[in-house]
Amino acid sequence: MNEFELIDRYFRRAPRNADVRVGIGDDGAVIAPTPGMEYVLTVDMLVEGRHFTAGCDARALGHKTLAVNLSDLAAMGALPRFVLLAGALPAPDTQWLASFMQGFDALANEYDVELIGGDTTRGPRTLCVTAIGELPAGSALTRGGANPGDDIYVSGWLGDAALALAASTGRTKLDGARLAALEKRLNEPQPRVALGVALRGVASAALDVSDGLTGDLGHILEASRVGASVYLGAIPCADELRIKLRGVERELALELLLAGGDDYELCFTASPAMRERIAGIGGALGLPLTPIGSITVDSTLVITTEDGTPLAALPPAFDHFH
Ligand code: ADP
Ligand code: MG
């Protein structure tokens, strides 16, 4: 199968939304902007051997390739609208592509996101998505708006994905059924799109936790020129991780919870005046939004342990070039 047959079979589709004036098939896509709205653009790349293993489930990878981008849009408070998909593939493996696009399209359909272009080339397996989201002008959630006294929240649970990875690589043990559930969190993260949209006008700062809480919260602190005080015992996590935190595996559990990465939950700050609204949003979405601490004036991140003493050293966040 040649390049154009591949594109025709797996990627080409008729434009679905009226504002897509030109979709797949020309040199570029044309979108008509919605008056009063702004676009949020983001790109994320997944490389074999770095972000996923050779031979991993192609359908789950299709889901995750899109999910990590939708997660970035969610963190900005944007509603995902359009995506472009660039792929390098070692061979025109039609079965692999069909599965990959099944996972990709299922998630795209769930959020009514339209594929409007891309690029297809031979090379070491690499998938790169450019995602475009929309929001009312001026309403983007950024990392720079946190104020001293704001509450700090995280959605869902942290450390699930890292715990699954640690168990599947033999660094720790997990019950079989739980490993399967947590592996789903690692391989098929659910972008918190509805939450991001609901947080417009509510959160003072936000980001998605992809490299671990300490590093990512650190980005909010740096951009907002503030500090934070976080309670370790308040950080929502799986029971298994909570138990490991109290035992001989404490160091590992701390690393997984605070620096494990691949969580794709949102971490956000908000004025205490927003507490009731945030509880309402969590209730409406059926998603726990847990306060874990507050923003401080000084520029340090202090994590207070169960006995009231600060954690001496924070586990370092993931860094590709470290
Ligand atoms: P060009 O050579 O002008 O860059 P291509 O031949 O690479 O165009 O692609 C033809 C059309 O197919 C373009 O509209 C492009 O956006 C689309 N396309 C190519 N690869 C993909 C892909 N992986 N996903 C979605 N659209 C794609
Ligand atoms: Mg091209």
PDB file of C-alpha atoms in Angstrom, residues 50-231:
ATOM      1  CA  ARG A  50      10.451   6.615  25.131  1.00  0.00           C
ATOM      2  CA  HIS A  51       6.706   7.113  25.649  1.00  0.00           C
ATOM      3  CA  PHE A  52       5.519   3.651  24.688  1.00  0.00           C
ATOM      4  CA  THR A  53       7.069   0.232  24.126  1.00  0.00           C
ATOM      5  CA  ALA A  54       7.368  -1.535  20.790  1.00  0.00           C
ATOM      6  CA  GLY A  55       4.561  -4.045  20.541  1.00  0.00           C
ATOM      7  CA  CYS A  56       2.209  -2.184  22.882  1.00  0.00           C
ATOM      8  CA  ASP A  57      -1.521  -2.251  22.165  1.00  0.00           C
ATOM      9  CA  ALA A  58      -2.088  -0.074  19.076  1.00  0.00           C
ATOM     10  CA  ARG A  59      -5.701   0.796  19.944  1.00  0.00           C
ATOM     11  CA  ALA A  60      -4.739   2.035  23.420  1.00  0.00           C
ATOM     12  CA  LEU A  61      -1.863   3.993  21.877  1.00  0.00           C
ATOM     13  CA  GLY A  62      -4.274   5.676  19.459  1.00  0.00           C
ATOM     14  CA  HIS A  63      -6.387   6.696  22.435  1.00  0.00           C
ATOM     15  CA  LYS A  64      -3.420   7.956  24.445  1.00  0.00           C
ATOM     16  CA  THR A  65      -1.849   9.882  21.561  1.00  0.00           C
ATOM     17  CA  LEU A  66      -4.996  11.982  21.359  1.00  0.00           C
ATOM     18  CA  ALA A  67      -5.760  11.959  25.099  1.00  0.00           C
ATOM     19  CA  VAL A  68      -2.490  13.640  26.111  1.00  0.00           C
ATOM     20  CA  ASN A  69      -3.274  16.517  23.748  1.00  0.00           C
ATOM     21  CA  LEU A  70      -6.880  16.878  24.874  1.00  0.00           C
ATOM     22  CA  SER A  71      -5.517  16.949  28.413  1.00  0.00           C
ATOM     23  CA  ASP A  72      -3.388  19.998  27.541  1.00  0.00           C
ATOM     24  CA  LEU A  73      -6.428  21.739  26.060  1.00  0.00           C
ATOM     25  CA  ALA A  74      -8.470  20.842  29.162  1.00  0.00           C
ATOM     26  CA  ALA A  75      -5.782  22.389  31.343  1.00  0.00           C
ATOM     27  CA  MET A  76      -6.276  25.655  29.444  1.00  0.00           C
ATOM     28  CA  GLY A  77     -10.059  25.475  29.808  1.00  0.00           C
ATOM     29  CA  ALA A  78     -10.479  24.979  26.060  1.00  0.00           C
ATOM     30  CA  LEU A  79     -13.068  22.862  24.304  1.00  0.00           C
ATOM     31  CA  PRO A  80     -11.210  20.579  21.849  1.00  0.00           C
ATOM     32  CA  ARG A  81     -12.318  21.159  18.241  1.00  0.00           C
ATOM     33  CA  PHE A  82      -9.721  20.091  15.640  1.00  0.00           C
ATOM     34  CA  VAL A  83      -6.636  17.887  15.474  1.00  0.00           C
ATOM     35  CA  LEU A  84      -3.824  17.187  13.023  1.00  0.00           C
ATOM     36  CA  LEU A  85      -2.010  13.858  13.176  1.00  0.00           C
ATOM     37  CA  ALA A  86       1.566  13.362  11.989  1.00  0.00           C
ATOM     38  CA  GLY A  87       2.893   9.835  12.050  1.00  0.00           C
ATOM     39  CA  ALA A  88       6.203   8.177  11.222  1.00  0.00           C
ATOM     40  CA  LEU A  89       5.707   4.433  10.735  1.00  0.00           C
ATOM     41  CA  PRO A  90       8.389   1.806  10.132  1.00  0.00           C
ATOM     42  CA  ALA A  91       6.123  -0.020   7.644  1.00  0.00           C
ATOM     43  CA  PRO A  92       2.631   0.310   6.126  1.00  0.00           C
ATOM     44  CA  ASP A  93       1.220  -2.120   8.700  1.00  0.00           C
ATOM     45  CA  THR A  94      -2.493  -1.930   7.933  1.00  0.00           C
ATOM     46  CA  GLN A  95      -3.616  -3.970  10.941  1.00  0.00           C
ATOM     47  CA  TRP A  96      -1.638  -1.771  13.292  1.00  0.00           C
ATOM     48  CA  LEU A  97      -2.979   1.408  11.675  1.00  0.00           C
ATOM     49  CA  ALA A  98      -6.578   0.179  11.783  1.00  0.00           C
ATOM     50  CA  SER A  99      -6.279  -0.520  15.527  1.00  0.00           C
ATOM     51  CA  PHE A 100      -4.471   2.733  16.213  1.00  0.00           C
ATOM     52  CA  MET A 101      -7.149   4.740  14.393  1.00  0.00           C
ATOM     53  CA  GLN A 102      -9.889   2.808  16.192  1.00  0.00           C
ATOM     54  CA  GLY A 103      -8.579   4.069  19.522  1.00  0.00           C
ATOM     55  CA  PHE A 104      -7.925   7.541  18.141  1.00  0.00           C
ATOM     56  CA  ASP A 105     -11.353   7.903  16.495  1.00  0.00           C
ATOM     57  CA  ALA A 106     -13.274   6.529  19.476  1.00  0.00           C
ATOM     58  CA  LEU A 107     -11.875   9.257  21.715  1.00  0.00           C
ATOM     59  CA  ALA A 108     -12.198  11.900  18.985  1.00  0.00           C
ATOM     60  CA  ASN A 109     -15.874  11.025  18.535  1.00  0.00           C
ATOM     61  CA  GLU A 110     -16.459  11.112  22.275  1.00  0.00           C
ATOM     62  CA  TYR A 111     -15.390  14.764  22.313  1.00  0.00           C
ATOM     63  CA  ASP A 112     -16.584  15.630  18.810  1.00  0.00           C
ATOM     64  CA  VAL A 113     -13.032  16.467  17.756  1.00  0.00           C
ATOM     65  CA  GLU A 114     -12.421  16.596  14.020  1.00  0.00           C
ATOM     66  CA  LEU A 115      -9.268  15.324  12.286  1.00  0.00           C
ATOM     67  CA  ILE A 116      -8.472  18.009   9.684  1.00  0.00           C
ATOM     68  CA  GLY A 117      -5.004  17.062   8.449  1.00  0.00           C
ATOM     69  CA  GLY A 118      -1.639  15.554   9.132  1.00  0.00           C
ATOM     70  CA  ASP A 119       1.410  13.986   7.602  1.00  0.00           C
ATOM     71  CA  THR A 120       2.446  10.387   7.000  1.00  0.00           C
ATOM     72  CA  THR A 121       6.032   9.268   6.555  1.00  0.00           C
ATOM     73  CA  ARG A 122       8.277   6.237   6.994  1.00  0.00           C
ATOM     74  CA  GLY A 123      10.553   6.234  10.034  1.00  0.00           C
ATOM     75  CA  PRO A 124      10.998   5.070  13.633  1.00  0.00           C
ATOM     76  CA  ARG A 125       7.459   4.899  15.079  1.00  0.00           C
ATOM     77  CA  THR A 126       6.523   8.397  16.265  1.00  0.00           C
ATOM     78  CA  LEU A 127       3.066   9.910  16.639  1.00  0.00           C
ATOM     79  CA  CYS A 128       2.514  13.609  16.896  1.00  0.00           C
ATOM     80  CA  VAL A 129      -0.816  15.357  17.374  1.00  0.00           C
ATOM     81  CA  THR A 130      -1.512  19.062  17.048  1.00  0.00           C
ATOM     82  CA  ALA A 131      -4.743  19.927  18.815  1.00  0.00           C
ATOM     83  CA  ILE A 132      -6.819  23.085  18.497  1.00  0.00           C
ATOM     84  CA  GLY A 133      -9.342  24.067  21.125  1.00  0.00           C
ATOM     85  CA  GLU A 134     -11.700  26.981  21.496  1.00  0.00           C
ATOM     86  CA  LEU A 135     -12.774  29.216  24.361  1.00  0.00           C
ATOM     87  CA  PRO A 136     -14.439  32.593  24.887  1.00  0.00           C
ATOM     88  CA  ALA A 137     -11.860  35.362  24.343  1.00  0.00           C
ATOM     89  CA  GLY A 138      -9.852  36.060  27.476  1.00  0.00           C
ATOM     90  CA  SER A 139     -11.009  33.012  29.441  1.00  0.00           C
ATOM     91  CA  ALA A 140      -7.940  30.740  29.082  1.00  0.00           C
ATOM     92  CA  LEU A 141      -6.650  29.199  32.298  1.00  0.00           C
ATOM     93  CA  THR A 142      -2.912  29.706  32.523  1.00  0.00           C
ATOM     94  CA  ARG A 143      -0.189  28.743  34.960  1.00  0.00           C
ATOM     95  CA  GLY A 144       0.419  32.311  35.993  1.00  0.00           C
ATOM     96  CA  GLY A 145      -2.690  33.351  37.924  1.00  0.00           C
ATOM     97  CA  ALA A 146      -2.297  31.736  41.351  1.00  0.00           C
ATOM     98  CA  ASN A 147      -2.529  34.119  44.329  1.00  0.00           C
ATOM     99  CA  PRO A 148      -1.383  33.700  47.946  1.00  0.00           C
ATOM    100  CA  GLY A 149      -4.255  32.259  49.953  1.00  0.00           C
ATOM    101  CA  ASP A 150      -5.718  30.322  46.999  1.00  0.00           C
ATOM    102  CA  ASP A 151      -6.645  26.691  47.575  1.00  0.00           C
ATOM    103  CA  ILE A 152      -4.823  24.044  45.518  1.00  0.00           C
ATOM    104  CA  TYR A 153      -6.857  21.158  44.096  1.00  0.00           C
ATOM    105  CA  VAL A 154      -6.210  18.023  42.087  1.00  0.00           C
ATOM    106  CA  SER A 155      -8.815  16.035  40.195  1.00  0.00           C
ATOM    107  CA  GLY A 156      -9.168  12.272  40.452  1.00  0.00           C
ATOM    108  CA  TRP A 157      -6.249  10.328  41.885  1.00  0.00           C
ATOM    109  CA  LEU A 158      -2.505  10.740  41.493  1.00  0.00           C
ATOM    110  CA  GLY A 159       0.044   7.961  41.171  1.00  0.00           C
ATOM    111  CA  ASP A 160      -2.222   5.322  39.577  1.00  0.00           C
ATOM    112  CA  ALA A 161      -0.328   5.197  36.293  1.00  0.00           C
ATOM    113  CA  ALA A 162       3.088   5.233  37.952  1.00  0.00           C
ATOM    114  CA  LEU A 163       2.001   2.480  40.352  1.00  0.00           C
ATOM    115  CA  ALA A 164       0.866   0.336  37.412  1.00  0.00           C
ATOM    116  CA  LEU A 165       4.164   0.913  35.614  1.00  0.00           C
ATOM    117  CA  ALA A 166       6.163   0.114  38.775  1.00  0.00           C
ATOM    118  CA  ALA A 167       4.210  -3.127  39.259  1.00  0.00           C
ATOM    119  CA  SER A 168       4.512  -4.203  35.633  1.00  0.00           C
ATOM    120  CA  THR A 169       8.275  -3.634  35.707  1.00  0.00           C
ATOM    121  CA  GLY A 170       8.699  -5.558  38.963  1.00  0.00           C
ATOM    122  CA  ARG A 171       9.538  -2.613  41.222  1.00  0.00           C
ATOM    123  CA  THR A 172       6.571  -3.415  43.445  1.00  0.00           C
ATOM    124  CA  LYS A 173       3.693  -5.880  43.706  1.00  0.00           C
ATOM    125  CA  LEU A 174      -0.025  -5.415  43.090  1.00  0.00           C
ATOM    126  CA  ASP A 175      -3.023  -7.707  43.114  1.00  0.00           C
ATOM    127  CA  GLY A 176      -3.783  -8.876  39.535  1.00  0.00           C
ATOM    128  CA  ALA A 177      -7.253  -7.325  39.174  1.00  0.00           C
ATOM    129  CA  ARG A 178      -6.046  -4.001  40.548  1.00  0.00           C
ATOM    130  CA  LEU A 179      -3.022  -4.039  38.259  1.00  0.00           C
ATOM    131  CA  ALA A 180      -5.365  -4.357  35.274  1.00  0.00           C
ATOM    132  CA  ALA A 181      -7.497  -1.427  36.478  1.00  0.00           C
ATOM    133  CA  LEU A 182      -4.480   0.784  37.115  1.00  0.00           C
ATOM    134  CA  GLU A 183      -2.890  -0.200  33.796  1.00  0.00           C
ATOM    135  CA  LYS A 184      -5.988   1.189  32.109  1.00  0.00           C
ATOM    136  CA  ARG A 185      -5.254   4.496  33.850  1.00  0.00           C
ATOM    137  CA  LEU A 186      -1.690   4.311  32.454  1.00  0.00           C
ATOM    138  CA  ASN A 187      -2.567   3.272  28.911  1.00  0.00           C
ATOM    139  CA  GLU A 188      -5.930   4.949  28.374  1.00  0.00           C
ATOM    140  CA  PRO A 189      -6.013   8.167  30.409  1.00  0.00           C
ATOM    141  CA  GLN A 190      -9.273  10.126  30.338  1.00  0.00           C
ATOM    142  CA  PRO A 191      -8.613  13.795  29.547  1.00  0.00           C
ATOM    143  CA  ARG A 192     -10.486  16.036  32.015  1.00  0.00           C
ATOM    144  CA  VAL A 193     -12.146  18.079  29.290  1.00  0.00           C
ATOM    145  CA  ALA A 194     -15.454  18.829  31.020  1.00  0.00           C
ATOM    146  CA  LEU A 195     -13.597  19.853  34.164  1.00  0.00           C
ATOM    147  CA  GLY A 196     -11.317  22.259  32.293  1.00  0.00           C
ATOM    148  CA  VAL A 197     -14.285  23.933  30.635  1.00  0.00           C
ATOM    149  CA  ALA A 198     -16.165  24.167  33.957  1.00  0.00           C
ATOM    150  CA  LEU A 199     -13.150  25.816  35.608  1.00  0.00           C
ATOM    151  CA  ARG A 200     -13.225  28.884  33.309  1.00  0.00           C
ATOM    152  CA  GLY A 201     -13.811  31.867  35.522  1.00  0.00           C
ATOM    153  CA  VAL A 202     -13.387  29.679  38.609  1.00  0.00           C
ATOM    154  CA  ALA A 203      -9.735  28.566  38.717  1.00  0.00           C
ATOM    155  CA  SER A 204      -6.996  31.177  39.051  1.00  0.00           C
ATOM    156  CA  ALA A 205      -4.356  28.863  37.500  1.00  0.00           C
ATOM    157  CA  ALA A 206      -4.352  25.349  36.097  1.00  0.00           C
ATOM    158  CA  LEU A 207      -2.252  22.711  34.360  1.00  0.00           C
ATOM    159  CA  ASP A 208      -2.410  19.004  33.694  1.00  0.00           C
ATOM    160  CA  VAL A 209      -0.210  16.742  35.771  1.00  0.00           C
ATOM    161  CA  SER A 210       1.841  14.771  33.257  1.00  0.00           C
ATOM    162  CA  ASP A 211       5.304  14.728  34.847  1.00  0.00           C
ATOM    163  CA  GLY A 212       4.381  14.402  38.529  1.00  0.00           C
ATOM    164  CA  LEU A 213       2.726  16.761  41.008  1.00  0.00           C
ATOM    165  CA  THR A 214       5.816  18.379  42.530  1.00  0.00           C
ATOM    166  CA  GLY A 215       7.338  19.316  39.189  1.00  0.00           C
ATOM    167  CA  ASP A 216       4.079  20.397  37.603  1.00  0.00           C
ATOM    168  CA  LEU A 217       2.798  22.345  40.606  1.00  0.00           C
ATOM    169  CA  GLY A 218       6.267  23.901  40.566  1.00  0.00           C
ATOM    170  CA  HIS A 219       5.452  25.319  37.104  1.00  0.00           C
ATOM    171  CA  ILE A 220       2.384  27.095  38.527  1.00  0.00           C
ATOM    172  CA  LEU A 221       4.449  28.438  41.426  1.00  0.00           C
ATOM    173  CA  GLU A 222       7.175  29.709  39.128  1.00  0.00           C
ATOM    174  CA  ALA A 223       4.791  31.291  36.620  1.00  0.00           C
ATOM    175  CA  SER A 224       2.693  32.859  39.406  1.00  0.00           C
ATOM    176  CA  ARG A 225       5.729  33.833  41.543  1.00  0.00           C
ATOM    177  CA  VAL A 226       4.267  32.214  44.647  1.00  0.00           C
ATOM    178  CA  GLY A 227       4.885  29.196  46.886  1.00  0.00           C
ATOM    179  CA  ALA A 228       2.705  26.391  48.171  1.00  0.00           C
ATOM    180  CA  SER A 229       2.027  24.372  51.245  1.00  0.00           C
ATOM    181  CA  VAL A 230       0.677  20.899  50.453  1.00  0.00           C
ATOM    182  CA  TYR A 231      -0.485  18.153  52.819  1.00  0.00           C
TER     183      TYR A 231
END
